[in-house]
Amino acid sequence: MDRETLRSKLASRFLWYNLLAMLLVLILLMLGVKWGLAVYTHHGEGIPVPNLERMSYSKARLLLEQDGLQIVVSDSGYVKTLPADCVLAQTPGHGTRVKAGHTVYVTLNSPSSPTVAIPDIVDNSSYREAEAKLAAIGFRLLPPQTVVGEKDWVYGVSCRGRRVANGDRIPTEYPLTLIIGSGTYEETDDYDYTDGAEGSSEGGASADFDDFEEVHEAPSEDGIN
């Protein structure tokens, strides 16, 4: 094919009409796919999630079911000032638009505070170490009680007037009292004395002498003793 023939074909209106038609079909196809996906996924449409926080679980469930949504309890927490079984948190959050049938996950308030095991601190740590361990897991400490023993050594833990041991599970809302050594020790006698020993040290000599009688020798016949 020479240059003249190629040039004439490129200048042909029929070729350009075909190219424009193909481009137009491609654009329409892309727009059709986009519109079809929007219709299929209901783009821009949705149900706003209501605010469920501090609402009872039964009321929250009824409200969601009326909107065509579902509810699932995913976790629990504890807030002392709120009633049991009320919603503490939700996912998705308030105002989020979701499709019908979408699941809303909620965290409910527990009826009682969680219990935590007392760590291995009794007769195994100092006051500062025990205080740090207990505070890290959520316990509140009252002023410590002191007993005779090594200074600041933990000899026990008391909760509401009752002694607890390592491993006992206690609600974190109950304050704890550590029983620690005062650094003083009781004075004890190293030696025991008996009455007999005391007698020998005080009046033993006179008692021994009292057992003997003085004997006077009789004079000899020649007058010489």
Coordinates of N, CA and C in Angstrom, one line a residue:
M1 N 0.9 -1.2 0.0 CA 0.0 0.0 0.0 C 0.9 1.2 0.0
D2 N 0.7 2.1 -1.0 CA 1.5 3.3 -1.1 C 1.0 4.4 -0.3
R3 N 1.7 5.5 -0.2 CA 1.3 6.6 0.7 C 0.0 7.2 0.2
E4 N -0.2 7.3 -1.0 CA -1.4 8.0 -1.6 C -2.7 7.2 -1.1
T5 N -2.6 5.9 -1.2 CA -3.7 5.0 -0.9 C -4.0 5.1 0.6
L6 N -2.9 5.1 1.4 CA -3.1 5.2 2.9 C -3.7 6.6 3.3
R7 N -3.2 7.6 2.6 CA -3.7 9.0 2.9 C -5.2 9.1 2.5
S8 N -5.6 8.5 1.5 CA -7.0 8.6 1.1 C -7.9 7.8 2.0
K9 N -7.4 6.7 2.5 CA -8.2 5.9 3.5 C -8.4 6.6 4.8
L10 N -7.3 7.3 5.3 CA -7.4 8.1 6.5 C -8.3 9.3 6.4
A11 N -8.4 9.8 5.2 CA -9.2 10.9 5.0 C -10.7 10.6 4.7
S12 N -11.0 9.3 4.7 CA -12.3 8.8 4.4 C -13.3 9.1 5.5
R13 N -14.5 9.7 5.3 CA -15.4 10.0 6.3 C -16.0 8.7 6.9
F14 N -16.1 7.7 6.2 CA -16.6 6.4 6.7 C -15.8 5.9 7.8
L15 N -14.4 6.0 7.7 CA -13.6 5.5 8.8 C -13.8 6.3 10.1
W16 N -13.9 7.6 10.0 CA -14.1 8.5 11.1 C -15.5 8.3 11.8
Y17 N -16.5 8.0 10.9 CA -17.8 7.8 11.5 C -17.8 6.5 12.3
N18 N -17.1 5.5 11.8 CA -17.0 4.2 12.6 C -16.3 4.4 13.9
L19 N -15.2 5.2 13.9 CA -14.4 5.4 15.2 C -15.3 6.2 16.2
L20 N -16.0 7.2 15.7 CA -16.9 8.0 16.6 C -18.0 7.1 17.1
A21 N -18.5 6.2 16.3 CA -19.6 5.4 16.7 C -19.1 4.4 17.8
M22 N -17.9 3.9 17.6 CA -17.3 3.0 18.6 C -17.1 3.7 20.0
L23 N -16.6 4.9 19.9 CA -16.4 5.7 21.1 C -17.7 6.0 21.8
L24 N -18.7 6.3 21.0 CA -20.0 6.6 21.6 C -20.6 5.4 22.3
V25 N -20.5 4.2 21.7 CA -20.9 3.0 22.3 C -20.2 2.7 23.6
L26 N -18.9 2.9 23.6 CA -18.1 2.7 24.8 C -18.5 3.6 25.9
I27 N -18.8 4.9 25.6 CA -19.2 5.8 26.7 C -20.6 5.4 27.2
L28 N -21.5 5.0 26.3 CA -22.8 4.6 26.8 C -22.7 3.3 27.6
L29 N -21.8 2.4 27.3 CA -21.7 1.2 28.0 C -21.2 1.5 29.4
M30 N -20.3 2.4 29.6 CA -19.7 2.8 30.9 C -20.8 3.4 31.7
L31 N -21.6 4.3 31.1 CA -22.7 5.0 31.9 C -23.7 4.0 32.3
G32 N -24.0 3.0 31.4 CA -25.0 2.0 31.8 C -24.6 1.1 32.9
V33 N -23.3 0.8 32.9 CA -22.8 -0.1 34.0 C -22.9 0.7 35.4
K34 N -22.5 2.0 35.3 CA -22.5 2.8 36.5 C -24.0 3.0 37.0
W35 N -24.9 3.2 36.1 CA -26.3 3.4 36.5 C -26.8 2.0 37.1
G36 N -26.5 0.9 36.5 CA -26.9 -0.4 36.9 C -26.4 -0.7 38.3
L37 N -25.2 -0.4 38.6 CA -24.6 -0.7 39.9 C -25.3 0.2 41.0
A38 N -25.6 1.5 40.6 CA -26.3 2.3 41.6 C -27.7 1.8 41.9
V39 N -28.4 1.3 40.9 CA -29.7 0.8 41.1 C -29.6 -0.5 41.9
Y40 N -28.6 -1.3 41.6 CA -28.5 -2.6 42.3 C -28.2 -2.4 43.8
T41 N -27.3 -1.5 44.1 CA -26.8 -1.3 45.5 C -27.6 -0.2 46.2
H42 N -28.6 0.4 45.5 CA -29.4 1.4 46.1 C -28.5 2.6 46.6
H43 N -27.6 3.0 45.7 CA -26.7 4.1 46.1 C -27.4 5.4 46.5
G44 N -27.0 6.0 47.6 CA -27.6 7.2 48.1 C -28.8 6.9 49.0
E45 N -29.3 5.7 49.0 CA -30.5 5.4 49.8 C -30.0 4.6 51.1
G46 N -30.8 4.6 52.1 CA -30.4 3.9 53.3 C -31.3 4.3 54.5
I47 N -31.2 3.6 55.6 CA -32.0 3.9 56.8 C -31.0 4.5 57.8
P48 N -31.3 5.6 58.4 CA -30.4 6.2 59.4 C -30.5 5.4 60.7
V49 N -29.4 5.1 61.2 CA -29.3 4.3 62.5 C -29.7 5.3 63.6
P50 N -30.7 4.9 64.5 CA -31.1 5.8 65.6 C -30.0 5.7 66.7
N51 N -30.1 6.7 67.6 CA -29.3 6.8 68.8 C -29.8 5.8 69.9
L52 N -29.0 4.8 70.2 CA -29.5 3.7 71.1 C -28.8 3.9 72.5
E53 N -27.8 4.7 72.6 CA -27.1 4.8 73.9 C -28.0 5.2 75.1
R54 N -27.8 4.5 76.2 CA -28.5 4.7 77.4 C -30.0 4.2 77.3
M55 N -30.3 3.5 76.2 CA -31.6 3.0 76.0 C -31.6 1.5 76.4
S56 N -32.7 1.0 77.0 CA -32.8 -0.4 77.4 C -32.7 -1.3 76.2
Y57 N -32.2 -2.5 76.4 CA -32.0 -3.4 75.3 C -33.3 -3.7 74.6
S58 N -34.4 -3.9 75.4 CA -35.7 -4.3 74.8 C -36.2 -3.1 73.9
K59 N -36.1 -1.9 74.4 CA -36.5 -0.8 73.6 C -35.7 -0.6 72.4
A60 N -34.4 -0.7 72.5 CA -33.5 -0.6 71.3 C -33.8 -1.7 70.3
R61 N -34.1 -2.9 70.7 CA -34.4 -3.9 69.8 C -35.7 -3.6 69.0
L62 N -36.7 -3.2 69.8 CA -38.0 -2.9 69.1 C -37.9 -1.7 68.1
L63 N -37.1 -0.7 68.4 CA -36.9 0.4 67.6 C -36.2 0.0 66.3
L64 N -35.2 -0.8 66.4 CA -34.4 -1.3 65.2 C -35.3 -2.2 64.3
E65 N -36.0 -3.1 64.9 CA -36.8 -4.0 64.2 C -37.9 -3.2 63.4
Q66 N -38.4 -2.1 64.0 CA -39.4 -1.3 63.2 C -38.8 -0.7 62.0
D67 N -37.5 -0.4 62.0 CA -36.8 0.2 60.9 C -36.2 -0.9 59.9
G68 N -36.5 -2.1 60.2 CA -36.0 -3.2 59.4 C -34.5 -3.5 59.6
L69 N -34.0 -3.2 60.8 CA -32.6 -3.5 61.2 C -32.6 -4.6 62.2
Q70 N -31.4 -5.2 62.4 CA -31.2 -6.2 63.4 C -30.2 -5.7 64.5
I71 N -30.3 -6.4 65.6 CA -29.4 -6.0 66.8 C -28.7 -7.2 67.3
V72 N -27.5 -7.1 67.6 CA -26.7 -8.2 68.2 C -25.8 -7.6 69.3
V73 N -25.8 -8.3 70.5 CA -25.0 -7.9 71.6 C -23.5 -8.4 71.4
S74 N -22.6 -7.5 71.3 CA -21.2 -7.9 71.0 C -20.3 -7.8 72.2
D75 N -20.7 -7.1 73.2 CA -19.8 -7.0 74.4 C -20.6 -6.4 75.6
S76 N -20.0 -6.4 76.7 CA -20.6 -5.9 77.9 C -19.6 -5.1 78.7
G77 N -20.1 -4.1 79.5 CA -19.3 -3.3 80.3 C -20.0 -3.0 81.6
Y78 N -19.5 -2.1 82.4 CA -20.1 -1.8 83.7 C -19.9 -0.3 84.0
V79 N -21.1 0.3 84.2 CA -21.1 1.7 84.6 C -22.1 1.8 85.8
K80 N -21.5 2.1 87.0 CA -22.3 2.0 88.2 C -23.6 2.8 88.2
T81 N -23.5 4.0 87.6 CA -24.6 5.0 87.6 C -25.7 4.7 86.6
L82 N -25.5 3.7 85.7 CA -26.5 3.4 84.7 C -27.2 2.1 85.0
P83 N -28.5 1.9 84.6 CA -29.2 0.7 84.9 C -28.6 -0.5 84.1
A84 N -28.9 -1.7 84.6 CA -28.4 -2.9 83.9 C -29.1 -3.1 82.6
D85 N -28.4 -3.7 81.6 CA -29.0 -4.0 80.3 C -29.3 -2.8 79.4
C86 N -28.7 -1.6 79.8 CA -28.9 -0.5 78.9 C -27.7 -0.4 77.9
V87 N -27.9 0.2 76.8 CA -26.9 0.3 75.7 C -25.8 1.3 76.1
L88 N -24.5 0.8 76.1 CA -23.4 1.7 76.4 C -22.7 2.2 75.1
A89 N -22.7 1.4 74.1 CA -22.1 1.9 72.8 C -22.8 1.1 71.7
Q90 N -22.6 1.6 70.5 CA -23.2 1.0 69.3 C -22.4 1.1 68.1
T91 N -22.4 0.2 67.2 CA -21.7 0.2 65.9 C -22.7 -0.4 64.8
P92 N -23.0 0.4 63.7 CA -22.5 1.8 63.4 C -23.1 2.8 64.3
G93 N -22.5 4.0 64.3 CA -22.9 5.0 65.2 C -24.2 5.7 64.7
H94 N -24.7 6.6 65.6 CA -25.9 7.3 65.4 C -25.8 8.1 64.1
G95 N -26.9 8.0 63.2 CA -26.9 8.8 62.0 C -26.4 8.1 60.8
T96 N -25.6 7.0 61.0 CA -25.1 6.3 59.8 C -26.2 5.7 59.0
R97 N -26.2 5.9 57.7 CA -27.2 5.3 56.8 C -26.8 3.9 56.3
V98 N -27.7 2.9 56.6 CA -27.4 1.6 56.2 C -28.6 1.0 55.5
K99 N -28.4 -0.2 54.9 CA -29.4 -0.9 54.1 C -30.4 -1.6 55.1
A100 N -31.5 -1.9 54.6 CA -32.5 -2.7 55.4 C -31.9 -4.1 55.7
G101 N -32.1 -4.5 56.9 CA -31.5 -5.8 57.3 C -30.1 -5.7 57.9
H102 N -29.5 -4.5 57.9 CA -28.2 -4.4 58.4 C -28.2 -4.7 59.9
T103 N -27.1 -5.2 60.5 CA -27.0 -5.5 61.9 C -26.3 -4.4 62.6
V104 N -26.9 -4.0 63.7 CA -26.3 -3.0 64.6 C -25.7 -3.7 65.9
Y105 N -24.5 -3.6 66.2 CA -23.8 -4.3 67.3 C -23.8 -3.3 68.5
V106 N -24.2 -3.8 69.7 CA -24.3 -3.0 70.8 C -23.5 -3.6 72.0
T107 N -23.1 -2.7 72.9 CA -22.5 -3.1 74.2 C -23.4 -2.8 75.3
L108 N -23.7 -3.8 76.1 CA -24.7 -3.6 77.2 C -24.0 -3.4 78.6
N109 N -24.7 -2.8 79.5 CA -24.2 -2.6 80.8 C -24.5 -3.8 81.7
S110 N -23.5 -4.3 82.3 CA -23.6 -5.5 83.1 C -24.3 -5.2 84.5
P111 N -25.1 -6.1 85.0 CA -25.8 -5.8 86.3 C -24.9 -5.7 87.5
S112 N -23.7 -6.2 87.4 CA -22.7 -6.1 88.5 C -21.3 -5.9 87.9
S113 N -20.5 -5.3 88.8 CA -19.1 -5.0 88.3 C -18.4 -6.3 88.1
P114 N -17.4 -6.3 87.2 CA -16.7 -7.5 86.9 C -15.8 -7.9 88.1
T115 N -15.6 -9.2 88.3 CA -14.7 -9.7 89.3 C -13.3 -9.9 88.8
V116 N -12.3 -9.6 89.6 CA -10.9 -9.8 89.1 C -10.1 -10.6 90.2
A117 N -9.3 -11.5 89.8 CA -8.5 -12.3 90.8 C -7.4 -11.5 91.4
I118 N -7.3 -11.7 92.7 CA -6.2 -11.0 93.5 C -4.9 -11.6 93.0
P119 N -4.0 -10.8 92.5 CA -2.7 -11.3 92.1 C -1.8 -11.9 93.2
D120 N -0.8 -12.5 92.9 CA 0.1 -13.1 93.9 C 1.0 -12.1 94.6
I121 N 0.3 -11.4 95.6 CA 1.0 -10.3 96.3 C 1.2 -10.6 97.7
V122 N 0.4 -11.5 98.3 CA 0.5 -11.8 99.8 C 1.7 -12.6 100.1
D123 N 2.6 -12.0 100.9 CA 3.8 -12.6 101.3 C 4.7 -12.8 100.1
N124 N 4.6 -11.9 99.1 CA 5.4 -12.1 97.9 C 5.8 -10.8 97.3
S125 N 5.5 -9.7 98.0 CA 5.8 -8.4 97.4 C 5.8 -7.3 98.4
S126 N 6.4 -6.2 98.1 CA 6.4 -5.0 99.0 C 5.1 -4.2 98.8
Y127 N 4.9 -3.2 99.6 CA 3.7 -2.4 99.5 C 3.6 -1.7 98.2
R128 N 4.7 -1.1 97.8 CA 4.7 -0.4 96.5 C 4.4 -1.3 95.3
E129 N 5.0 -2.4 95.3 CA 4.7 -3.4 94.2 C 3.2 -3.8 94.2
A130 N 2.7 -4.2 95.4 CA 1.3 -4.6 95.5 C 0.4 -3.5 95.1
E131 N 0.7 -2.3 95.5 CA -0.2 -1.1 95.2 C -0.2 -0.9 93.7
A132 N 0.9 -1.0 93.0 CA 0.9 -0.8 91.6 C 0.2 -1.9 90.8
K133 N 0.3 -3.1 91.3 CA -0.4 -4.3 90.6 C -1.9 -4.1 90.8
L134 N -2.4 -3.8 92.0 CA -3.8 -3.7 92.2 C -4.4 -2.5 91.5
A135 N -3.7 -1.4 91.5 CA -4.2 -0.2 90.8 C -4.3 -0.4 89.3
A136 N -3.4 -1.2 88.7 CA -3.3 -1.5 87.3 C -4.5 -2.3 86.8
I137 N -5.1 -3.1 87.7 CA -6.3 -3.9 87.3 C -7.6 -3.3 87.8
G138 N -7.5 -2.1 88.3 CA -8.8 -1.4 88.6 C -9.2 -1.3 90.0
F139 N -8.4 -1.8 91.0 CA -8.8 -1.8 92.4 C -8.5 -0.4 93.0
R140 N -9.3 0.0 94.0 CA -9.0 1.2 94.8 C -8.6 0.8 96.2
L141 N -7.5 1.4 96.7 CA -6.9 1.0 97.9 C -7.2 2.0 99.0
L142 N -7.5 1.5 100.2 CA -7.7 2.3 101.4 C -6.3 2.4 102.1
P143 N -6.2 3.2 103.1 CA -4.9 3.3 103.8 C -4.6 1.9 104.4
P144 N -3.3 1.5 104.4 CA -2.9 0.2 104.8 C -3.0 0.1 106.3
Q145 N -3.1 -1.2 106.8 CA -3.0 -1.5 108.2 C -1.6 -2.1 108.4
T146 N -1.1 -1.9 109.6 CA 0.2 -2.3 109.9 C 0.2 -3.4 111.0
V147 N 1.1 -4.3 110.9 CA 1.2 -5.4 111.9 C 2.7 -5.5 112.1
V148 N 3.0 -6.3 113.2 CA 4.4 -6.5 113.5 C 5.1 -7.4 112.4
G149 N 6.2 -6.9 111.9 CA 6.8 -7.6 110.9 C 7.8 -6.7 110.1
E150 N 8.3 -7.3 109.0 CA 9.2 -6.5 108.1 C 8.6 -5.3 107.5
K151 N 9.2 -4.2 107.5 CA 8.7 -3.0 107.1 C 8.2 -3.0 105.6
D152 N 6.9 -2.6 105.4 CA 6.3 -2.5 104.1 C 6.2 -3.8 103.4
W153 N 6.3 -4.9 104.0 CA 6.1 -6.2 103.4 C 4.6 -6.6 103.5
V154 N 4.0 -7.1 102.4 CA 2.6 -7.4 102.4 C 2.4 -8.7 103.1
Y155 N 1.6 -8.7 104.2 CA 1.3 -10.0 104.9 C -0.1 -10.4 104.7
G156 N -1.0 -9.6 104.1 CA -2.3 -10.0 103.8 C -3.1 -8.9 103.1
V157 N -4.3 -9.2 102.6 CA -5.2 -8.3 102.0 C -6.6 -8.4 102.6
S158 N -7.2 -7.3 102.9 CA -8.5 -7.3 103.5 C -9.5 -6.6 102.6
C159 N -10.7 -7.2 102.5 CA -11.8 -6.6 101.7 C -13.1 -6.6 102.5
R160 N -13.5 -5.4 102.8 CA -14.8 -5.2 103.5 C -14.8 -6.0 104.8
G161 N -13.6 -5.9 105.5 CA -13.5 -6.6 106.8 C -13.2 -8.1 106.8
R162 N -12.9 -8.6 105.6 CA -12.7 -10.0 105.5 C -11.3 -10.2 104.8
R163 N -10.5 -11.2 105.3 CA -9.2 -11.5 104.7 C -9.4 -12.2 103.4
V164 N -8.7 -11.9 102.4 CA -8.8 -12.6 101.1 C -7.4 -13.1 100.8
A165 N -7.3 -14.1 99.9 CA -6.1 -14.7 99.5 C -5.8 -14.5 98.1
N166 N -4.5 -14.8 97.7 CA -4.2 -14.8 96.3 C -5.1 -15.7 95.4
G167 N -5.6 -15.1 94.3 CA -6.5 -15.9 93.5 C -8.0 -15.7 93.7
D168 N -8.3 -15.1 94.9 CA -9.8 -14.9 95.1 C -10.3 -13.8 94.2
R169 N -11.5 -14.0 93.6 CA -12.1 -13.0 92.7 C -12.9 -12.0 93.5
I170 N -12.6 -10.8 93.3 CA -13.3 -9.7 94.0 C -13.8 -8.7 93.0
P171 N -15.0 -8.1 93.2 CA -15.5 -7.0 92.3 C -14.5 -5.8 92.4
T172 N -14.2 -5.2 91.3 CA -13.3 -4.1 91.3 C -13.9 -2.8 92.0
E173 N -15.2 -2.8 92.3 CA -15.7 -1.6 93.0 C -15.5 -1.7 94.5
Y174 N -15.1 -2.9 95.0 CA -14.8 -3.1 96.4 C -13.4 -2.6 96.7
P175 N -13.3 -1.6 97.7 CA -11.9 -1.2 98.0 C -11.2 -2.2 98.8
L176 N -9.9 -2.2 98.7 CA -9.0 -3.2 99.4 C -8.1 -2.5 100.4
T177 N -7.7 -3.2 101.4 CA -6.8 -2.8 102.4 C -5.6 -3.7 102.5
L178 N -4.4 -3.2 102.3 CA -3.2 -4.0 102.4 C -2.8 -4.1 103.8
I179 N -2.4 -5.2 104.3 CA -1.9 -5.4 105.6 C -0.3 -5.6 105.5
I180 N 0.4 -4.6 106.0 CA 1.8 -4.6 105.8 C 2.6 -4.5 107.1
G181 N 3.9 -4.9 107.1 CA 4.7 -4.9 108.3 C 5.1 -3.4 108.7
S182 N 5.2 -3.2 110.0 CA 5.5 -1.9 110.5 C 6.9 -1.7 110.7
G183 N 7.7 -2.8 110.6 CA 9.2 -2.6 110.8 C 9.6 -2.8 112.3
T184 N 8.7 -3.2 113.2 CA 8.9 -3.5 114.6 C 8.7 -4.9 114.8
Y185 N 9.3 -5.4 115.9 CA 9.2 -6.8 116.3 C 8.9 -6.9 117.8
E186 N 8.2 -8.0 118.2 CA 7.9 -8.2 119.6 C 9.1 -8.7 120.3
E187 N 9.3 -8.1 121.5 CA 10.4 -8.5 122.4 C 10.1 -9.8 123.1
T188 N 11.0 -10.8 123.0 CA 10.8 -12.1 123.7 C 12.0 -12.4 124.5
D189 N 11.9 -13.1 125.6 CA 13.0 -13.5 126.5 C 13.7 -14.7 125.8
D190 N 15.0 -14.5 125.8 CA 15.9 -15.5 125.2 C 16.1 -16.7 126.1
Y191 N 16.0 -16.4 127.4 CA 16.3 -17.4 128.4 C 15.2 -17.5 129.4
D192 N 14.9 -18.7 129.8 CA 13.9 -19.0 130.9 C 14.6 -19.4 132.1
Y193 N 14.2 -18.8 133.2 CA 14.8 -19.1 134.5 C 13.8 -19.9 135.3
T194 N 14.4 -20.9 136.1 CA 13.5 -21.7 137.0 C 13.8 -21.2 138.4
D195 N 12.8 -21.6 139.3 CA 12.9 -21.2 140.7 C 14.2 -21.8 141.3
G196 N 14.6 -23.0 140.9 CA 15.8 -23.6 141.5 C 17.0 -22.8 141.1
A197 N 17.0 -22.3 139.8 CA 18.2 -21.6 139.4 C 18.3 -20.3 140.1
E198 N 17.1 -19.6 140.3 CA 17.1 -18.4 141.0 C 17.5 -18.5 142.4
G199 N 17.1 -19.6 143.1 CA 17.6 -19.9 144.5 C 19.0 -20.1 144.6
S200 N 19.7 -20.7 143.6 CA 21.1 -20.9 143.7 C 21.9 -19.7 143.5
S201 N 21.3 -18.7 142.7 CA 22.0 -17.5 142.5 C 21.8 -16.5 143.6
E202 N 20.7 -16.5 144.3 CA 20.4 -15.5 145.3 C 20.7 -16.1 146.7
G203 N 20.1 -17.1 147.0 CA 20.3 -17.6 148.4 C 20.8 -19.0 148.5
G204 N 21.4 -19.5 147.4 CA 21.8 -20.9 147.4 C 22.9 -21.2 148.3
A205 N 23.8 -20.2 148.5 CA 25.0 -20.4 149.3 C 24.6 -20.7 150.8
S206 N 23.7 -19.8 151.3 CA 23.2 -19.9 152.6 C 22.5 -21.2 152.8
A207 N 21.7 -21.6 151.8 CA 21.0 -22.9 151.9 C 21.9 -24.1 152.0
D208 N 23.0 -24.0 151.2 CA 23.9 -25.1 151.3 C 24.6 -25.2 152.7
F209 N 24.9 -24.0 153.2 CA 25.6 -24.0 154.5 C 24.6 -24.5 155.5
D210 N 23.4 -24.3 155.4 CA 22.4 -24.7 156.4 C 22.3 -26.2 156.5
D211 N 22.8 -26.9 155.5 CA 22.7 -28.4 155.6 C 23.8 -29.0 156.4
F212 N 24.8 -28.2 156.8 CA 25.9 -28.7 157.6 C 25.8 -28.2 159.1
E213 N 26.2 -29.0 160.0 CA 26.3 -28.7 161.4 C 27.7 -28.5 161.9
E214 N 27.9 -27.5 162.7 CA 29.3 -27.3 163.2 C 29.7 -28.3 164.2
V215 N 30.8 -29.0 164.1 CA 31.2 -30.0 165.0 C 32.5 -29.5 165.7
H216 N 32.4 -29.6 167.1 CA 33.5 -29.1 167.9 C 34.3 -30.4 168.4
E217 N 35.6 -30.3 168.2 CA 36.4 -31.5 168.6 C 36.6 -31.5 170.2
A218 N 36.5 -32.7 170.7 CA 36.7 -32.8 172.2 C 38.2 -32.7 172.5
P219 N 38.6 -32.1 173.7 CA 40.0 -31.9 174.0 C 40.6 -33.2 174.4
S220 N 41.9 -33.3 174.0 CA 42.6 -34.6 174.2 C 43.0 -34.7 175.7
E221 N 43.5 -35.8 176.1 CA 43.9 -36.0 177.5 C 45.1 -35.2 177.9
D222 N 46.0 -35.0 176.9 CA 47.2 -34.3 177.3 C 47.0 -32.8 177.2
G223 N 45.8 -32.3 176.9 CA 45.6 -30.9 176.8 C 46.0 -30.3 175.5
I224 N 46.5 -31.1 174.7 CA 46.9 -30.5 173.4 C 45.9 -30.9 172.4
N225 N 45.4 -29.8 171.6 CA 44.4 -30.1 170.6 C 45.1 -30.5 169.3

